[in-house]
CSV table of C-alpha atoms in Angstrom, one decimal:
chain,number,residue,atom,x,y,z
A,969,MET,CA,21.8,33.4,-13.2
A,970,LYS,CA,19.9,34.2,-16.4
A,971,GLY,CA,19.1,31.6,-18.8
A,972,ILE,CA,16.9,30.8,-21.7
A,973,LEU,CA,15.8,27.5,-24.0
A,974,GLY,CA,16.0,27.4,-27.6
A,975,THR,CA,15.8,25.7,-30.5
A,976,LYS,CA,19.1,25.4,-32.7
A,977,LEU,CA,18.2,26.4,-36.1
A,978,GLY,CA,21.3,26.1,-37.6
A,979,MET,CA,24.8,27.6,-38.5
A,980,THR,CA,25.3,31.1,-41.1
A,981,GLN,CA,28.0,33.5,-41.1
A,982,VAL,CA,27.8,37.3,-41.0
A,983,PHE,CA,29.7,40.5,-41.9
A,984,ASP,CA,30.6,43.1,-40.3
A,985,PRO,CA,29.8,46.8,-41.9
A,986,GLU,CA,32.8,48.0,-41.1
A,987,THR,CA,35.2,46.0,-41.4
A,988,GLY,CA,34.5,44.0,-43.3
A,989,ARG,CA,35.4,40.7,-41.2
A,990,MET,CA,33.0,37.5,-41.1
A,991,SER,CA,31.8,35.4,-38.2
A,992,ALA,CA,30.9,32.0,-37.7
A,993,VAL,CA,27.8,32.0,-36.1
A,994,THR,CA,24.6,29.6,-35.2
A,995,VAL,CA,21.3,30.8,-34.9
A,996,ILE,CA,19.0,29.7,-32.3
A,997,GLN,CA,15.0,30.5,-31.9
A,998,ALA,CA,15.4,31.1,-27.9
A,999,GLY,CA,12.2,31.8,-25.9
A,1000,PRO,CA,9.5,32.9,-25.3
A,1001,CYS,CA,9.7,30.8,-22.1
A,1002,PRO,CA,7.1,31.3,-19.7
A,1003,VAL,CA,8.3,30.8,-15.7
A,1004,ILE,CA,6.4,27.6,-14.1
A,1005,GLN,CA,8.1,27.4,-10.8
A,1006,VAL,CA,10.8,29.4,-8.8
A,1007,LYS,CA,12.4,26.9,-6.0
A,1008,THR,CA,14.0,28.3,-3.0
A,1009,VAL,CA,16.2,27.3,-0.8
A,1010,ASP,CA,13.7,27.2,2.4
A,1011,THR,CA,10.8,25.0,0.3
A,1012,ASP,CA,13.0,22.8,-1.9
A,1013,GLY,CA,16.8,22.9,-0.3
A,1014,TYR,CA,18.1,24.6,-3.7
A,1015,ASP,CA,17.5,27.9,-5.8
A,1016,ALA,CA,16.3,27.1,-9.5
A,1017,VAL,CA,13.8,28.1,-12.0
A,1018,GLN,CA,11.5,26.0,-14.1
A,1019,LEU,CA,11.0,27.6,-17.7
A,1020,ALA,CA,8.5,26.4,-20.3
A,1021,PHE,CA,9.1,26.1,-23.8
A,1022,GLU,CA,7.7,25.2,-27.3
A,1023,PRO,CA,3.5,25.4,-27.5
A,1024,VAL,CA,2.3,22.4,-28.3
A,1025,ALA,CA,-1.6,21.1,-28.7
A,1026,GLU,CA,-3.5,19.7,-25.3
A,1027,ARG,CA,-3.7,16.0,-26.2
A,1028,LYS,CA,-0.1,16.2,-26.2
A,1029,LEU,CA,0.3,16.2,-22.1
A,1030,SER,CA,-0.7,13.8,-19.5
A,1031,LYS,CA,-3.4,15.4,-16.7
A,1032,PRO,CA,-0.6,16.4,-14.3
A,1033,GLU,CA,1.8,17.8,-16.6
A,1034,LYS,CA,-1.4,19.8,-17.9
A,1035,GLY,CA,-2.4,20.7,-14.1
A,1036,HIS,CA,1.2,21.9,-13.5
A,1037,LEU,CA,1.2,24.4,-16.3
A,1038,ALA,CA,-2.3,25.6,-15.6
A,1039,LYS,CA,-1.1,26.2,-12.3
A,1040,ALA,CA,1.4,28.7,-13.3
A,1041,GLY,CA,-1.2,30.3,-15.7
A,1042,ALA,CA,0.7,28.4,-18.9
A,1043,GLY,CA,-0.6,26.9,-21.7
A,1044,PRO,CA,1.0,23.7,-22.6
A,1045,HIS,CA,4.5,23.6,-23.8
A,1046,ARG,CA,6.5,20.3,-25.0
A,1047,HIS,CA,9.6,20.8,-23.0
A,1048,LEU,CA,10.2,21.8,-19.3
A,1049,VAL,CA,13.7,22.5,-17.9
A,1050,GLU,CA,14.7,23.7,-14.2
A,1051,LEU,CA,17.8,26.3,-14.5
A,1052,ARG,CA,19.6,25.9,-11.1
A,1053,GLY,CA,20.5,29.5,-9.3
A,1054,GLU,CA,19.6,33.0,-8.1
A,1055,THR,CA,17.5,34.5,-10.7
A,1056,GLY,CA,15.5,37.0,-9.6
A,1057,LEU,CA,12.1,36.1,-11.6
A,1058,THR,CA,8.5,35.4,-10.4
A,1059,VAL,CA,6.0,32.6,-11.6
A,1060,GLY,CA,3.7,34.4,-14.5
A,1061,GLU,CA,6.8,36.0,-16.2
A,1062,THR,CA,8.3,35.8,-19.7
A,1063,VAL,CA,11.6,35.0,-20.2
A,1064,THR,CA,12.9,36.4,-23.6
A,1065,VAL,CA,15.4,37.1,-25.9
A,1066,GLU,CA,16.0,40.8,-24.3
A,1067,SER,CA,17.2,39.3,-21.2
A,1068,PHE,CA,20.6,39.0,-23.3
A,1069,GLU,CA,23.2,41.7,-24.7
A,1070,PRO,CA,25.8,41.5,-27.7
A,1071,GLY,CA,28.8,40.8,-26.4
A,1072,GLU,CA,28.0,38.6,-23.0
A,1073,GLU,CA,29.5,35.6,-22.9
A,1074,ILE,CA,27.4,32.7,-22.8
A,1075,LYS,CA,27.2,28.8,-21.8
A,1076,VAL,CA,25.4,26.5,-24.6
A,1077,SER,CA,23.9,22.7,-23.3
A,1078,GLY,CA,22.5,20.3,-25.9
A,1079,VAL,CA,22.6,17.1,-26.2
A,1080,SER,CA,25.3,15.8,-29.0
A,1081,ILE,CA,24.7,14.5,-32.4
A,1082,GLY,CA,24.9,10.2,-32.7
A,1083,LYS,CA,27.2,8.7,-34.3
A,1084,GLY,CA,26.3,5.3,-34.1
A,1085,PHE,CA,28.6,2.7,-33.3
A,1086,GLN,CA,32.3,3.5,-33.9
A,1087,GLY,CA,36.0,2.6,-33.8
A,1088,THR,CA,38.3,3.6,-31.4
A,1089,ILE,CA,39.9,6.3,-34.6
A,1090,LYS,CA,37.1,8.5,-34.8
A,1091,ARG,CA,35.8,7.7,-31.1
A,1092,HIS,CA,39.2,9.0,-29.1
A,1093,GLY,CA,41.7,9.7,-32.1
A,1094,PHE,CA,43.8,7.1,-31.7
A,1095,THR,CA,46.5,6.6,-35.0
A,1096,ARG,CA,46.5,3.9,-37.2
A,1097,GLY,CA,48.9,1.0,-37.6
A,1098,PRO,CA,51.3,0.5,-40.4
A,1099,VAL,CA,50.2,0.4,-43.8
A,1100,SER,CA,52.9,-1.4,-45.8
A,1101,HIS,CA,54.5,-4.6,-45.3
A,1102,GLY,CA,51.6,-6.9,-45.5
A,1103,SER,CA,50.7,-5.3,-41.9
A,1104,HIS,CA,47.0,-6.0,-40.6
A,1105,ASN,CA,46.6,-3.2,-38.5
A,1106,VAL,CA,45.6,-0.6,-40.3
A,1107,ARG,CA,42.6,0.5,-37.8
A,1108,LYS,CA,42.2,-1.8,-34.5
A,1109,PRO,CA,43.2,-0.4,-31.4
A,1110,GLY,CA,46.1,-2.8,-30.9
A,1111,SER,CA,47.1,-4.3,-27.0
A,1112,ILE,CA,44.2,-3.6,-24.4
A,1113,GLY,CA,45.9,-5.3,-21.8
A,1114,ALA,CA,48.6,-8.2,-20.6
A,1115,SER,CA,48.6,-11.6,-20.3
A,1116,ALA,CA,49.0,-13.2,-17.1
A,1117,THR,CA,49.3,-10.1,-15.2
A,1118,PRO,CA,46.7,-8.6,-14.4
A,1119,SER,CA,44.6,-11.4,-16.4
A,1120,ARG,CA,41.8,-9.3,-17.5
A,1121,VAL,CA,41.3,-6.3,-18.9
A,1122,PHE,CA,40.9,-2.8,-16.8
A,1123,LYS,CA,37.5,-1.1,-16.5
A,1124,GLY,CA,37.8,2.2,-18.7
A,1125,MET,CA,39.5,0.9,-21.3
A,1126,ARG,CA,39.2,2.8,-24.6
A,1127,MET,CA,37.9,0.8,-26.8
A,1128,SER,CA,35.2,1.3,-29.5
A,1129,GLY,CA,31.4,1.5,-28.5
A,1130,ARG,CA,28.8,3.7,-29.6
A,1131,MET,CA,29.5,8.0,-29.5
A,1132,GLY,CA,27.7,11.0,-29.4
A,1133,GLY,CA,24.2,11.3,-28.2
A,1134,VAL,CA,25.4,12.6,-24.5
A,1135,ARG,CA,25.1,15.9,-22.6
A,1136,VAL,CA,27.6,18.6,-23.9
A,1137,THR,CA,28.1,22.0,-22.3
A,1138,GLN,CA,30.2,24.5,-24.3
A,1139,PRO,CA,31.8,27.9,-22.5
A,1140,GLY,CA,33.6,30.2,-24.2
A,1141,LEU,CA,30.4,31.7,-26.4
A,1142,VAL,CA,29.6,35.2,-27.3
A,1143,VAL,CA,26.0,36.6,-28.3
A,1144,HIS,CA,26.5,38.3,-31.7
A,1145,GLU,CA,23.4,39.4,-32.5
A,1146,ILE,CA,19.7,39.7,-30.9
A,1147,ASP,CA,16.9,39.5,-33.2
A,1148,VAL,CA,13.5,40.6,-30.4
A,1149,GLU,CA,10.8,40.5,-33.2
A,1150,ARG,CA,11.9,36.9,-34.7
A,1151,ASN,CA,13.3,35.5,-31.0
A,1152,LEU,CA,16.5,34.6,-32.7
A,1153,LEU,CA,20.2,34.5,-30.9
A,1154,LEU,CA,23.1,34.7,-33.0
A,1155,VAL,CA,25.6,33.0,-31.1
A,1156,ARG,CA,29.3,33.3,-32.1
A,1157,GLY,CA,30.8,29.8,-32.8
A,1158,SER,CA,29.2,26.3,-32.7
A,1159,VAL,CA,26.9,24.7,-30.4
A,1160,PRO,CA,26.1,21.3,-29.3
A,1161,GLY,CA,23.4,19.2,-31.3
A,1162,PRO,CA,21.9,18.4,-34.3
A,1163,ALA,CA,19.7,21.6,-36.0
A,1164,SER,CA,16.3,21.5,-34.6
A,1165,GLY,CA,17.5,19.9,-30.9
A,1166,LEU,CA,16.8,21.8,-27.5
A,1167,VAL,CA,19.6,23.6,-26.5
A,1168,GLU,CA,20.4,25.8,-22.5
A,1169,ILE,CA,21.3,29.0,-23.1
A,1170,ARG,CA,22.9,30.1,-19.7
A,1171,GLU,CA,25.3,33.3,-18.6
A,1172,ALA,CA,28.8,31.8,-18.5
């Protein structure tokens, strides 16, 4: 299992020099991510690797966090994320964008953009009611249950509420290009989350 952490910078478009075909890509500032801890089935009950990302000032971390990072020989970092699966990495190594290749299939996880409180049309894709003949049901959800039986509203009914701000994994993405000097990963397609949001890139 290959994986790396990064920051979503935004979207742009690139053109193929031979065919002139345009591709929409998401630019991700990925790595370098030092390996902080390697977990195994024998010691921890499962296989995983802990990666650190985004160096910060030492004052921004607690004493236990600084000690945990120093044990692996790494400086203070803002994010510490665990990726499950066997990796073959060892503590002290650094994961960079070089571990991925153009054309490789990946999946990207991140926290989606929060939309706040939204109605059923935006949140669940409901159809609006008629607008003519004095109808007042233009963007209302409609009936949410029967009256006498069961005399209540079932749990899980699709209604208005907070939308977005949840963890989303987008599969089926492809690495378009890699810029090793600037630690950039160009991914064909859109990636969850806002610009400057933390994302996890793993092999599909």
